[in-house]
Short mmCIF file of C-alpha atoms in Angstrom, two decimals:
data_model
loop_
_atom_site.label_atom_id
_atom_site.label_comp_id
_atom_site.label_asym_id
_atom_site.label_seq_id
_atom_site.Cartn_x
_atom_site.Cartn_y
_atom_site.Cartn_z
CA MET A 13 0.00 0.00 0.00
CA THR A 14 1.35 3.36 -0.97
CA SER A 15 1.47 6.00 1.79
CA ILE A 16 0.61 9.57 2.70
CA SER A 17 3.44 12.07 2.35
CA LYS A 18 5.77 12.24 5.33
CA ASN A 19 5.34 15.98 5.36
CA VAL A 20 1.60 15.74 5.86
CA GLN A 21 1.97 12.86 8.31
CA SER A 22 4.24 15.01 10.43
CA VAL A 23 1.37 17.36 11.18
CA SER A 24 -1.17 16.22 13.76
CA ALA A 25 -4.85 17.05 13.51
CA SER A 26 -6.06 20.01 15.51
CA GLY A 27 -6.49 19.31 19.25
CA ILE A 28 -9.78 21.19 19.17
CA ARG A 29 -11.47 18.34 17.37
CA LYS A 30 -11.60 16.17 20.49
CA PHE A 31 -13.77 18.72 22.29
CA PHE A 32 -16.00 18.99 19.33
CA ASP A 33 -16.85 15.30 19.56
CA ILE A 34 -17.64 15.47 23.29
CA VAL A 35 -19.84 18.54 22.88
CA ALA A 36 -21.82 16.92 20.10
CA GLU A 37 -23.29 14.48 22.64
CA MET A 38 -24.19 17.03 25.31
CA LYS A 39 -27.23 19.14 25.97
CA ASP A 40 -27.39 22.51 27.67
CA VAL A 41 -23.87 23.38 26.55
CA ILE A 42 -22.68 26.96 26.54
CA SER A 43 -19.80 27.31 24.17
CA LEU A 44 -17.09 29.88 24.67
CA GLY A 45 -15.13 27.84 22.16
CA VAL A 46 -16.39 29.36 18.96
CA GLY A 47 -13.87 31.31 16.93
CA GLU A 48 -16.38 33.28 14.92
CA PRO A 49 -18.86 36.11 15.48
CA ASP A 50 -22.27 35.23 16.92
CA PHE A 51 -23.77 37.88 14.65
CA VAL A 52 -24.95 36.75 11.25
CA THR A 53 -23.77 38.80 8.31
CA PRO A 54 -25.71 42.09 8.43
CA TRP A 55 -28.82 41.93 6.27
CA ARG A 56 -27.62 44.78 4.08
CA MET A 57 -24.77 42.57 2.86
CA ARG A 58 -26.86 39.43 2.56
CA GLU A 59 -29.43 41.36 0.58
CA ALA A 60 -26.74 42.64 -1.78
CA CYS A 61 -25.65 39.06 -2.28
CA ILE A 62 -29.17 37.95 -3.14
CA TYR A 63 -29.45 40.80 -5.63
CA SER A 64 -26.17 39.77 -7.27
CA LEU A 65 -27.57 36.26 -7.69
CA GLU A 66 -30.78 37.64 -9.16
CA GLN A 67 -28.66 39.55 -11.62
CA GLY A 68 -27.00 36.30 -12.62
CA ARG A 69 -23.57 37.18 -11.28
CA THR A 70 -22.43 33.58 -11.12
CA ASN A 71 -19.38 33.70 -13.35
CA TYR A 72 -15.64 33.44 -12.65
CA THR A 73 -13.94 36.73 -11.94
CA SER A 74 -10.42 37.88 -12.74
CA ASN A 75 -7.90 35.71 -10.89
CA TRP A 76 -7.05 38.80 -8.87
CA GLY A 77 -10.69 39.32 -7.91
CA LEU A 78 -13.21 41.93 -9.06
CA LEU A 79 -11.42 45.18 -9.80
CA GLU A 80 -14.13 47.17 -8.02
CA LEU A 81 -13.50 45.16 -4.86
CA ARG A 82 -9.73 45.62 -5.10
CA GLN A 83 -10.21 49.35 -5.58
CA LEU A 84 -12.41 49.49 -2.49
CA ILE A 85 -9.84 47.51 -0.50
CA ALA A 86 -7.13 49.96 -1.58
CA GLN A 87 -9.30 52.89 -0.57
CA HIS A 88 -10.18 51.24 2.74
CA LEU A 89 -6.53 50.68 3.69
CA GLN A 90 -5.66 54.19 2.60
CA ASN A 91 -8.43 55.67 4.75
CA LEU A 92 -7.70 53.59 7.82
CA TYR A 93 -3.92 53.31 7.81
CA LYS A 94 -2.56 55.64 5.12
CA VAL A 95 -1.13 52.63 3.31
CA SER A 96 -1.16 52.65 -0.50
CA TYR A 97 -1.57 49.49 -2.52
CA THR A 98 -2.19 49.43 -6.27
CA PRO A 99 -5.43 47.55 -6.99
CA GLU A 100 -4.11 46.24 -10.32
CA ASN A 101 -1.05 44.33 -9.17
CA GLU A 102 -0.67 44.48 -5.40
CA ILE A 103 -4.02 43.26 -4.08
CA LEU A 104 -5.19 39.67 -4.45
CA VAL A 105 -8.67 38.57 -3.38
CA THR A 106 -8.53 35.11 -1.82
CA VAL A 107 -10.66 32.34 -0.35
CA GLY A 108 -10.41 33.70 3.18
CA VAL A 109 -7.20 34.64 4.94
CA SER A 110 -6.53 30.91 5.20
CA GLU A 111 -5.86 30.66 1.49
CA ALA A 112 -3.95 33.94 1.51
CA LEU A 113 -1.65 32.58 4.21
CA ASP A 114 -1.03 29.39 2.28
CA LEU A 115 -0.28 31.34 -0.89
CA ALA A 116 2.06 33.71 0.93
CA LEU A 117 4.04 30.87 2.43
CA ARG A 118 4.22 28.86 -0.77
CA ALA A 119 5.29 31.95 -2.69
CA ILE A 120 8.28 32.69 -0.51
CA VAL A 121 9.35 29.48 1.25
CA ASP A 122 11.89 27.07 -0.20
CA PRO A 123 12.34 23.62 1.36
CA GLY A 124 14.00 23.98 4.75
CA ASP A 125 13.41 27.71 5.05
CA GLU A 126 12.45 28.82 8.51
CA VAL A 127 9.42 30.91 9.41
CA ILE A 128 9.27 32.48 12.84
CA LEU A 129 5.98 32.28 14.70
CA PHE A 130 5.08 33.90 18.02
CA GLU A 131 3.20 31.40 20.16
CA PRO A 132 0.49 31.02 21.34
CA CYS A 133 -0.88 31.62 17.86
CA TYR A 134 -3.62 30.55 15.51
CA VAL A 135 -3.63 26.80 14.93
CA SER A 136 -2.97 26.97 11.18
CA TYR A 137 0.31 28.83 11.12
CA ALA A 138 2.76 26.05 11.92
CA PRO A 139 1.00 23.39 9.79
CA CYS A 140 0.84 25.76 6.82
CA VAL A 141 4.55 26.46 7.11
CA THR A 142 5.19 22.71 7.12
CA PHE A 143 2.87 22.10 4.16
CA ALA A 144 4.82 24.76 2.26
CA GLY A 145 8.01 22.79 2.93
CA GLY A 146 9.28 25.20 5.54
CA VAL A 147 10.24 24.78 9.16
CA PRO A 148 8.22 26.60 11.82
CA VAL A 149 10.39 28.20 14.47
CA THR A 150 8.49 29.32 17.52
CA VAL A 151 9.20 32.20 19.85
CA GLU A 152 7.27 31.78 23.07
CA THR A 153 5.39 34.68 24.59
CA SER A 154 3.60 35.06 27.91
CA ALA A 155 0.95 37.13 29.64
CA GLU A 156 3.66 38.93 31.60
CA THR A 157 4.93 40.61 28.42
CA GLY A 158 1.49 41.05 26.90
CA PHE A 159 2.11 38.15 24.49
CA VAL A 160 4.59 40.23 22.51
CA PRO A 161 8.07 38.69 22.51
CA SER A 162 11.17 40.60 23.54
CA LEU A 163 13.27 41.89 20.69
CA GLU A 164 16.12 39.77 21.99
CA ALA A 165 14.04 36.61 21.74
CA VAL A 166 13.12 37.39 18.16
CA ARG A 167 16.71 38.22 17.27
CA LYS A 168 17.88 34.89 18.72
CA ALA A 169 15.36 33.02 16.58
CA ILE A 170 16.69 34.47 13.34
CA THR A 171 19.16 32.23 11.51
CA PRO A 172 20.59 32.29 7.99
CA ARG A 173 17.69 29.99 7.02
CA THR A 174 15.00 32.40 8.25
CA LYS A 175 12.73 33.49 5.44
CA ALA A 176 9.94 35.29 7.23
CA ILE A 177 8.44 36.41 10.51
CA MET A 178 4.75 35.85 11.01
CA LEU A 179 2.88 38.54 12.94
CA SER A 180 -0.71 38.38 14.11
CA TYR A 181 -2.06 41.26 16.14
CA PRO A 182 -4.72 41.46 17.45
CA SER A 183 -4.11 37.85 18.30
CA ASN A 184 -6.21 34.74 18.27
CA PRO A 185 -6.09 33.20 20.94
CA THR A 186 -4.71 35.80 23.34
CA GLY A 187 -6.53 38.97 22.23
CA ALA A 188 -3.17 40.74 22.54
CA THR A 189 -2.31 43.76 20.43
CA ALA A 190 1.15 45.16 19.79
CA ASP A 191 2.07 48.82 19.99
CA ARG A 192 3.75 50.84 17.25
CA LYS A 193 7.18 50.78 18.88
CA SER A 194 7.29 47.00 19.37
CA LEU A 195 6.17 46.38 15.81
CA GLN A 196 8.61 48.92 14.40
CA ASP A 197 11.45 47.20 16.29
CA ILE A 198 10.46 43.87 14.73
CA VAL A 199 10.27 45.48 11.29
CA ASN A 200 13.76 46.90 11.78
CA LEU A 201 15.03 43.43 12.70
CA ALA A 202 13.42 42.01 9.57
CA ARG A 203 15.13 44.69 7.50
CA GLU A 204 18.52 43.94 9.03
CA ALA A 205 18.07 40.24 8.36
CA ASP A 206 16.42 40.90 5.00
CA ILE A 207 13.45 38.64 5.60
CA PHE A 208 9.75 38.86 4.82
CA ILE A 209 7.01 39.76 7.24
CA ILE A 210 3.63 38.09 6.95
CA SER A 211 1.10 40.05 8.96
CA ASP A 212 -2.31 38.50 9.59
CA GLU A 213 -4.52 41.42 10.60
CA ILE A 214 -7.92 39.75 10.35
CA TYR A 215 -8.94 41.20 13.75
CA ASP A 216 -7.77 44.75 13.00
CA ARG A 217 -11.22 46.31 13.28
CA LEU A 218 -11.81 44.61 16.62
CA THR A 219 -9.30 46.69 18.54
CA TYR A 220 -10.75 48.15 21.73
CA VAL A 221 -7.83 49.85 23.41
CA GLY A 222 -5.51 52.14 21.48
CA GLU A 223 -5.15 52.16 17.72
CA HIS A 224 -4.56 49.23 15.43
CA VAL A 225 -1.16 49.54 13.81
CA CYS A 226 -1.10 48.18 10.28
CA VAL A 227 2.34 46.65 9.86
CA SER A 228 2.63 47.80 6.23
CA SER A 229 2.32 51.40 7.42
CA LEU A 230 5.53 51.20 9.45
CA GLU A 231 8.73 52.66 8.15
CA GLY A 232 10.56 50.28 5.86
CA ALA A 233 7.89 47.59 6.20
CA ARG A 234 5.83 47.81 3.05
CA GLU A 235 8.51 46.47 0.67
CA ARG A 236 8.84 43.22 2.64
CA THR A 237 5.38 42.77 4.10
CA ILE A 238 2.59 40.52 2.98
CA LEU A 239 -0.50 41.95 4.60
CA LEU A 240 -3.37 39.52 5.10
CA ASN A 241 -6.88 40.55 5.95
CA GLY A 242 -10.48 39.71 5.17
CA PHE A 243 -14.13 40.12 5.95
CA SER A 244 -14.81 37.23 8.33
CA LYS A 245 -14.49 38.95 11.68
CA ALA A 246 -15.24 42.64 11.15
CA TYR A 247 -18.28 42.00 8.95
CA ALA A 248 -19.34 38.65 10.45
CA MET A 249 -18.71 36.89 7.14
CA THR A 250 -16.79 33.78 8.21
CA GLY A 251 -18.64 31.26 6.06
CA TRP A 252 -18.31 33.35 2.92
CA ARG A 253 -14.60 32.53 2.80
CA ILE A 254 -13.39 35.84 1.49
CA GLY A 255 -10.13 37.59 2.28
CA TYR A 256 -7.28 39.35 0.59
CA ALA A 257 -3.53 39.77 0.52
CA CYS A 258 -1.58 42.94 -0.21
CA ALA A 259 2.05 42.72 -1.17
CA PRO A 260 4.67 44.28 -3.44
CA PRO A 261 4.03 43.38 -7.12
CA GLU A 262 6.58 40.58 -7.41
CA VAL A 263 5.21 38.78 -4.35
CA ALA A 264 1.57 39.44 -5.24
CA GLU A 265 2.17 38.13 -8.79
CA SER A 266 3.71 34.95 -7.41
CA MET A 267 0.84 34.41 -5.00
CA MET A 268 -1.59 35.03 -7.84
CA LYS A 269 0.19 32.40 -9.92
CA ILE A 270 -0.51 29.73 -7.28
CA HIS A 271 -4.03 31.03 -6.64
CA GLN A 272 -4.85 30.93 -10.35
CA TYR A 273 -3.99 27.26 -10.56
CA VAL A 274 -5.48 26.06 -7.27
CA ALA A 275 -8.54 28.25 -6.79
CA LEU A 276 -8.92 30.29 -10.00
CA CYS A 277 -10.76 33.01 -8.10
CA ALA A 278 -12.62 33.64 -4.87
CA PRO A 279 -16.37 32.96 -5.15
CA ILE A 280 -18.03 35.84 -6.97
CA THR A 281 -21.01 35.90 -4.57
CA ALA A 282 -18.67 36.49 -1.67
CA GLN A 283 -16.82 39.16 -3.65
CA GLU A 284 -20.07 40.98 -4.45
CA THR A 285 -21.00 40.87 -0.77
CA ALA A 286 -17.58 42.16 0.23
CA ILE A 287 -18.13 45.14 -2.09
CA GLU A 288 -21.30 45.98 -0.18
CA ALA A 289 -19.47 45.47 3.12
CA LEU A 290 -16.77 47.98 2.22
CA SER A 291 -19.24 50.42 0.66
CA ALA A 292 -21.87 50.44 3.38
CA GLY A 293 -20.86 48.19 6.26
CA GLU A 294 -19.00 50.61 8.50
CA GLN A 295 -21.87 51.28 10.89
CA SER A 296 -22.37 47.54 11.35
CA VAL A 297 -18.68 47.16 12.18
CA GLN A 298 -18.94 49.93 14.77
CA ASP A 299 -22.09 48.46 16.31
CA MET A 300 -20.64 44.96 16.58
CA ARG A 301 -17.37 46.27 17.98
CA ALA A 302 -19.24 48.26 20.65
CA GLU A 303 -21.14 45.13 21.62
CA TYR A 304 -17.99 42.96 21.79
CA ASN A 305 -16.28 45.62 23.85
CA MET A 306 -18.95 45.51 26.56
CA ARG A 307 -18.86 41.72 26.68
CA ARG A 308 -15.06 41.86 26.79
CA ARG A 309 -15.02 44.00 29.91
CA LEU A 310 -17.64 41.83 31.52
CA ILE A 311 -15.92 38.50 30.88
CA VAL A 312 -12.51 39.77 31.99
CA LYS A 313 -14.02 41.08 35.22
CA ARG A 314 -15.83 37.78 35.82
CA PHE A 315 -12.67 35.71 35.26
CA ASN A 316 -10.67 37.84 37.66
CA ASP A 317 -13.53 37.78 40.19
CA CYS A 318 -13.53 33.98 40.23
CA GLY A 319 -9.79 33.89 40.78
CA LEU A 320 -8.59 33.09 37.26
CA SER A 321 -6.16 35.85 36.46
CA CYS A 322 -6.99 37.36 33.09
CA SER A 323 -5.01 40.22 31.61
CA GLU A 324 -6.89 42.65 29.46
CA PRO A 325 -7.30 41.47 25.87
CA ARG A 326 -7.16 44.60 23.74
CA GLY A 327 -8.43 43.11 20.52
CA ALA A 328 -10.18 40.19 18.78
CA PHE A 329 -12.97 38.48 20.78
CA TYR A 330 -11.06 36.19 23.10
CA ALA A 331 -10.15 36.26 26.77
CA PHE A 332 -7.12 34.16 27.66
CA PRO A 333 -7.19 33.63 31.41
CA SER A 334 -4.58 31.66 33.31
CA VAL A 335 -5.77 28.47 35.00
CA LYS A 336 -2.41 27.73 36.60
CA LYS A 337 -3.68 28.47 40.11
CA THR A 338 -6.13 25.59 39.88
CA GLY A 339 -3.28 23.12 39.62
CA LEU A 340 -4.86 21.67 36.48
CA SER A 341 -3.37 21.60 33.03
CA SER A 342 -5.18 23.48 30.28
CA GLU A 343 -6.66 20.27 28.95
CA GLU A 344 -7.67 18.91 32.36
CA PHE A 345 -9.35 22.19 33.20
CA SER A 346 -11.21 22.33 29.89
CA GLU A 347 -12.31 18.70 29.96
CA ARG A 348 -13.46 18.75 33.58
CA LEU A 349 -15.27 22.03 33.07
CA LEU A 350 -17.03 20.61 30.06
CA HIS A 351 -18.04 17.39 31.79
CA SER A 352 -19.16 18.94 35.07
CA LYS A 353 -20.59 22.27 33.96
CA HIS A 354 -21.16 21.90 30.23
CA VAL A 355 -19.15 24.98 29.35
CA VAL A 356 -16.71 24.86 26.46
CA VAL A 357 -13.39 26.67 26.54
CA VAL A 358 -10.42 25.76 24.39
CA PRO A 359 -7.23 24.62 26.14
CA GLY A 360 -4.42 27.11 25.54
CA ASN A 361 -1.94 24.45 24.49
CA ALA A 362 -3.98 23.94 21.30
CA PHE A 363 -2.29 27.17 20.21
CA GLY A 364 1.25 26.10 21.02
CA ALA A 365 3.17 24.83 24.02
CA SER A 366 3.39 28.29 25.58
CA GLY A 367 -0.40 28.35 25.74
CA GLU A 368 -0.21 25.70 28.49
CA GLY A 369 -1.72 27.03 31.69
CA TYR A 370 -4.28 29.15 29.87
CA VAL A 371 -7.65 28.62 28.24
CA ARG A 372 -9.25 30.57 25.44
CA ALA A 373 -12.76 31.85 26.06
CA ALA A 374 -14.48 33.53 23.14
CA TYR A 375 -16.93 36.27 24.04
CA ALA A 376 -18.57 36.12 20.65
CA THR A 377 -21.74 35.00 22.34
CA SER A 378 -24.66 36.77 23.93
CA PHE A 379 -24.35 38.73 27.13
CA GLU A 380 -26.80 36.38 28.88
CA LYS A 381 -24.84 33.30 27.88
CA ILE A 382 -21.57 34.86 29.03
CA GLU A 383 -23.10 35.60 32.43
CA GLU A 384 -24.44 32.05 32.70
CA ALA A 385 -21.15 30.49 31.55
CA MET A 386 -19.14 32.58 33.99
CA GLN A 387 -21.48 31.63 36.80
CA ARG A 388 -20.83 27.97 36.02
CA ILE A 389 -17.07 28.51 35.68
CA GLY A 390 -17.06 30.23 39.08
CA GLU A 391 -18.85 27.25 40.65
CA PHE A 392 -16.44 24.87 38.93
CA VAL A 393 -13.35 26.70 40.20
CA GLU A 394 -14.78 26.78 43.73
CA SER A 395 -15.40 23.05 43.59
CA LEU A 396 -11.75 22.28 42.92
CA PRO A 397 -9.91 21.05 46.00
CA GLN A 398 -6.64 22.39 44.60
CA ALA A 399 -8.13 25.82 44.49
CA VAL A 400 -8.57 26.10 48.24
CA GLY A 401 -5.89 28.34 49.64
CA ALA A 402 -4.34 28.87 46.24
CA LEU A 403 -6.93 31.43 45.22
CA MET B 12 -22.14 62.83 28.32
CA ASN B 13 -20.46 59.82 26.73
CA ASP B 14 -21.21 57.69 29.78
CA LEU B 15 -24.84 58.74 29.63
CA HIS B 16 -25.02 57.84 25.97
CA ASP B 17 -23.44 54.40 26.52
CA ILE B 18 -25.71 53.65 29.46
CA LEU B 19 -28.82 54.74 27.58
CA LYS B 20 -27.95 52.51 24.66
CA ILE B 21 -27.64 49.50 26.96
CA LEU B 22 -30.89 50.29 28.79
CA GLU B 23 -32.77 50.96 25.57
CA LYS B 24 -32.00 47.37 24.59
CA ASP B 25 -32.51 45.79 27.99
CA GLY B 26 -34.25 47.80 30.67
CA ARG B 27 -33.87 45.03 33.25
CA ILE B 28 -30.08 44.86 33.21
CA THR B 29 -28.61 45.74 36.60
CA SER B 30 -26.51 48.80 37.28
CA SER B 31 -23.71 46.56 38.44
CA GLN B 32 -23.74 44.66 35.12
CA ILE B 33 -23.65 47.97 33.26
CA ALA B 34 -20.73 49.07 35.41
CA ASP B 35 -18.81 45.91 34.48
CA MET B 36 -19.65 46.21 30.79
CA LEU B 37 -18.45 49.81 30.67
CA GLN B 38 -15.64 49.36 33.19
CA LYS B 39 -16.99 52.21 35.31
CA PRO B 40 -17.50 52.45 39.06
CA LEU B 41 -20.97 51.28 40.11
CA GLU B 42 -21.65 54.58 41.92
CA ASP B 43 -21.02 56.54 38.72
CA VAL B 44 -23.45 54.39 36.75
CA GLU B 45 -26.11 54.66 39.45
CA ARG B 46 -25.67 58.43 39.59
CA VAL B 47 -25.98 58.81 35.80
CA ILE B 48 -29.10 56.64 35.69
CA ALA B 49 -30.71 58.48 38.60
CA GLY B 50 -29.95 61.78 36.87
CA ALA B 51 -31.45 60.58 33.60
CA GLU B 52 -34.57 59.39 35.40
CA ALA B 53 -34.96 62.63 37.33
CA SER B 54 -34.51 64.84 34.26
CA GLY B 55 -36.91 62.79 32.17
CA VAL B 56 -34.28 61.58 29.69
CA ILE B 57 -35.35 58.08 30.72
CA ARG B 58 -39.15 58.25 30.57
CA ARG B 59 -39.86 54.79 31.95
CA TYR B 60 -38.93 51.11 31.59
CA LYS B 61 -41.10 48.71 29.65
CA ALA B 62 -41.21 45.32 27.98
CA VAL B 63 -41.73 44.78 24.26
CA VAL B 64 -44.67 42.36 24.27
CA ASP B 65 -45.96 40.16 21.50
CA TRP B 66 -49.65 40.41 22.49
CA GLU B 67 -50.69 38.16 19.64
CA LYS B 68 -48.56 35.39 21.10
CA ALA B 69 -49.94 36.11 24.57
CA GLY B 70 -53.42 35.40 23.19
CA ASP B 71 -54.58 39.01 23.55
CA HIS B 72 -55.95 40.09 20.20
CA ARG B 73 -56.03 43.82 20.68
CA VAL B 74 -56.53 46.10 17.70
CA ALA B 75 -54.21 48.90 16.69
CA ALA B 76 -54.50 51.48 13.95
CA PHE B 77 -52.41 54.27 12.52
CA ILE B 78 -54.61 57.31 12.06
CA ASP B 79 -53.27 60.04 9.80
CA VAL B 80 -54.76 63.38 10.73
CA LYS B 81 -54.85 66.57 8.65
CA VAL B 82 -54.95 69.68 10.80
CA THR B 83 -55.33 73.41 10.15
CA PRO B 84 -52.45 74.98 12.02
CA THR B 85 -52.93 78.09 14.13
CA ARG B 86 -50.65 81.07 14.32
CA GLY B 87 -48.50 80.91 17.44
CA VAL B 88 -49.12 77.30 18.45
CA GLY B 89 -48.85 75.43 15.14
CA PHE B 90 -50.10 71.91 15.79
CA ASP B 91 -49.21 71.62 19.45
CA ASP B 92 -52.62 72.38 20.91
CA VAL B 93 -54.38 69.90 18.62
CA ALA B 94 -51.74 67.28 19.37
CA GLU B 95 -52.33 67.82 23.07
CA ARG B 96 -56.09 67.41 22.73
CA ILE B 97 -55.42 64.14 20.97
CA TYR B 98 -52.61 62.62 23.03
CA ASN B 99 -54.51 62.99 26.28
CA PHE B 100 -57.04 60.34 25.25
CA ARG B 101 -56.17 57.05 26.92
CA GLU B 102 -56.86 55.19 23.65
CA VAL B 103 -53.96 57.03 22.01
CA VAL B 104 -50.63 55.18 22.17
CA SER B 105 -48.40 57.59 20.22
CA VAL B 106 -48.66 60.88 18.41
CA TYR B 107 -46.12 62.19 15.94
CA LEU B 108 -45.97 65.36 13.87
CA VAL B 109 -44.96 64.19 10.43
CA SER B 110 -44.10 65.62 7.04
CA GLY B 111 -46.15 64.78 3.96
CA GLU B 112 -49.79 64.82 3.06
CA TYR B 113 -51.01 64.53 6.66
CA ASP B 114 -49.78 66.37 9.73
CA LEU B 115 -50.19 64.05 12.70
CA ARG B 116 -49.73 60.33 12.85
CA VAL B 117 -51.68 58.90 15.76
CA VAL B 118 -51.45 55.33 16.95
CA VAL B 119 -54.65 54.16 18.58
CA GLU B 120 -55.31 50.88 20.39
CA GLY B 121 -58.57 49.27 21.41
CA SER B 122 -59.99 45.85 22.11
CA THR B 123 -62.09 45.68 18.94
CA MET B 124 -62.04 47.25 15.50
CA GLN B 125 -65.43 48.82 16.28
CA GLU B 126 -64.06 50.46 19.39
CA VAL B 127 -61.16 52.01 17.49
CA ALA B 128 -63.42 53.10 14.64
CA ASN B 129 -65.85 54.74 17.08
CA PHE B 130 -63.04 56.53 18.81
CA VAL B 131 -61.76 57.93 15.51
CA SER B 132 -65.13 59.08 14.23
CA GLN B 133 -66.50 60.44 17.50
CA LYS B 134 -63.44 61.77 19.30
CA LEU B 135 -60.56 62.25 16.89
CA ALA B 136 -62.30 63.52 13.77
CA THR B 137 -64.37 65.96 15.79
CA VAL B 138 -61.45 67.76 17.42
CA ASP B 139 -61.40 71.41 16.43
CA ARG B 140 -59.33 72.16 13.28
CA VAL B 141 -59.04 68.49 12.35
CA GLN B 142 -59.87 68.53 8.64
CA SER B 143 -59.73 64.83 7.83
CA THR B 144 -58.44 61.46 8.96
CA ALA B 145 -57.25 58.29 7.24
CA SER B 146 -57.22 55.06 9.26
CA HIS B 147 -54.85 52.15 8.68
CA PHE B 148 -55.58 49.11 10.82
CA VAL B 149 -52.60 46.98 11.78
CA LEU B 150 -53.00 43.48 10.39
CA LYS B 151 -49.72 42.00 11.59
CA ARG B 152 -46.73 43.18 13.58
CA TYR B 153 -43.45 42.08 12.06
CA LYS B 154 -41.08 44.26 14.00
CA GLU B 155 -41.49 46.74 16.83
CA ASP B 156 -38.88 48.73 18.74
CA ARG B 157 -36.18 46.92 16.73
CA GLU B 158 -37.57 43.58 17.90
CA ILE B 159 -38.47 41.12 15.16
CA PHE B 160 -41.62 39.17 16.07
CA ALA B 161 -40.49 35.94 14.44
CA ASP B 162 -38.58 33.14 16.12
CA ALA B 163 -34.85 33.86 16.04
CA PRO B 164 -32.98 31.58 13.68
CA PRO B 165 -30.96 28.92 15.51
CA ASP B 166 -27.23 29.34 16.07
CA HIS B 167 -25.75 27.36 13.20
CA ARG B 168 -22.17 27.73 14.34
CA LEU B 169 -20.08 24.70 15.26
CA ALA B 170 -19.59 24.53 19.03
CA VAL B 171 -15.80 24.61 18.81
CA THR B 172 -13.78 26.25 16.07
CA PRO B 173 -10.22 27.55 16.02
#
């Protein structure tokens, strides 16, 4: 019997799957494990999509994506971050940021090239590096430093084989953001080492404290940065699978080359909807952000009140409290919480070894459910014998 | 001012939320939130707290109608005195001054269509300077106060996603 490639075999399936199976058999579950908005796509966008279907817009588009959409993306980035990208040859519309990430890595990574990741990070980064033939190199971060690594740690991780640094602020799972100075320092390092930066900024619009810093807008960054973004989080459009990448022409062309052969184009219906999102979706973004922000404050307060230390997540829609004081590992905590109180959180180690000791709790769920879930988590923590005295 | 605005937006959506929950959601001291709410209540910015009720579902088949009213305005008071004569009737739920063909839009409720019709012909249409009325009976409520009166679609999301 012939076999699966060693490269693919080397990657294990996501640890989150196990929880999914347990939850499927339970009733009365409150899930803080969902990595997507609880809002459905605003009706204005869905209605625009329906209209596009009525008009028979069911064809392929340019490999790059609809020009109108690329022009709107360029305008959007210009308005928000004063970053200029040329719609014709620097913006590629993709099947979500997931595809954009894959394209970016495959466009720049040669076998054995190293890509630096800051952990804890989104579950796809390391596997995608591996699939592209590269070697993921992780730099661990912790709550104490706001989940932004020290410059020294990043410098140490750079070797002659390093091809790129992967940035992702605001972060899934930690909700951390990075300030201008820290990002500029990393950009300067990348310039010294002459390596690429891949910046996944899918949560940019969900920044609650301070400004979001678009990495491409930093001095000396644009020429070596592949900026990834999309519509899933800000516009509650996860299932539409629509994102984009912005990069200097040579990189964008190379990504387009792969995209043209593996995907041809992003679905036109999603592209039409994205046009409506950028043209008329701003108020919806503001409304949803305001709602997340209130839930964010509430959930952080509740975690700290029940003795699970939770630093303030400044972006995305995740709280990342420490469960170390309970004496349980991330997985033990999550499994026991699920079995005894029917509340789902995701163990932090699903996002890398440095996520051990934390759990990820998404507050992309209603205020009432958050209150109920936190009530149950409080009871669970109190019921732990280890907790006595430690809290 | 900003605090007041944020608090009002929360209360407009859910009048039963506690001050302490609001304080946590806005990361403000409880005393501040309580003070702002008390101030808004005292000054009449918050008129009162109510529930949005689906009376149909509750089995209470009350009748509502929008009555458009054309009024001859008077120098000095415009439409205000006529509006006042109208809004003081207990049958009247809302009164708005509107642009367009008619001047006042009056929402009237009663227990039967006959009751509402009688009220319009005997009380509303006979108010001084009311020239004419046009009645529109409500046949079905789809959405009121931003609340859609249909069952919310289920949450289709997977319980755990990265």
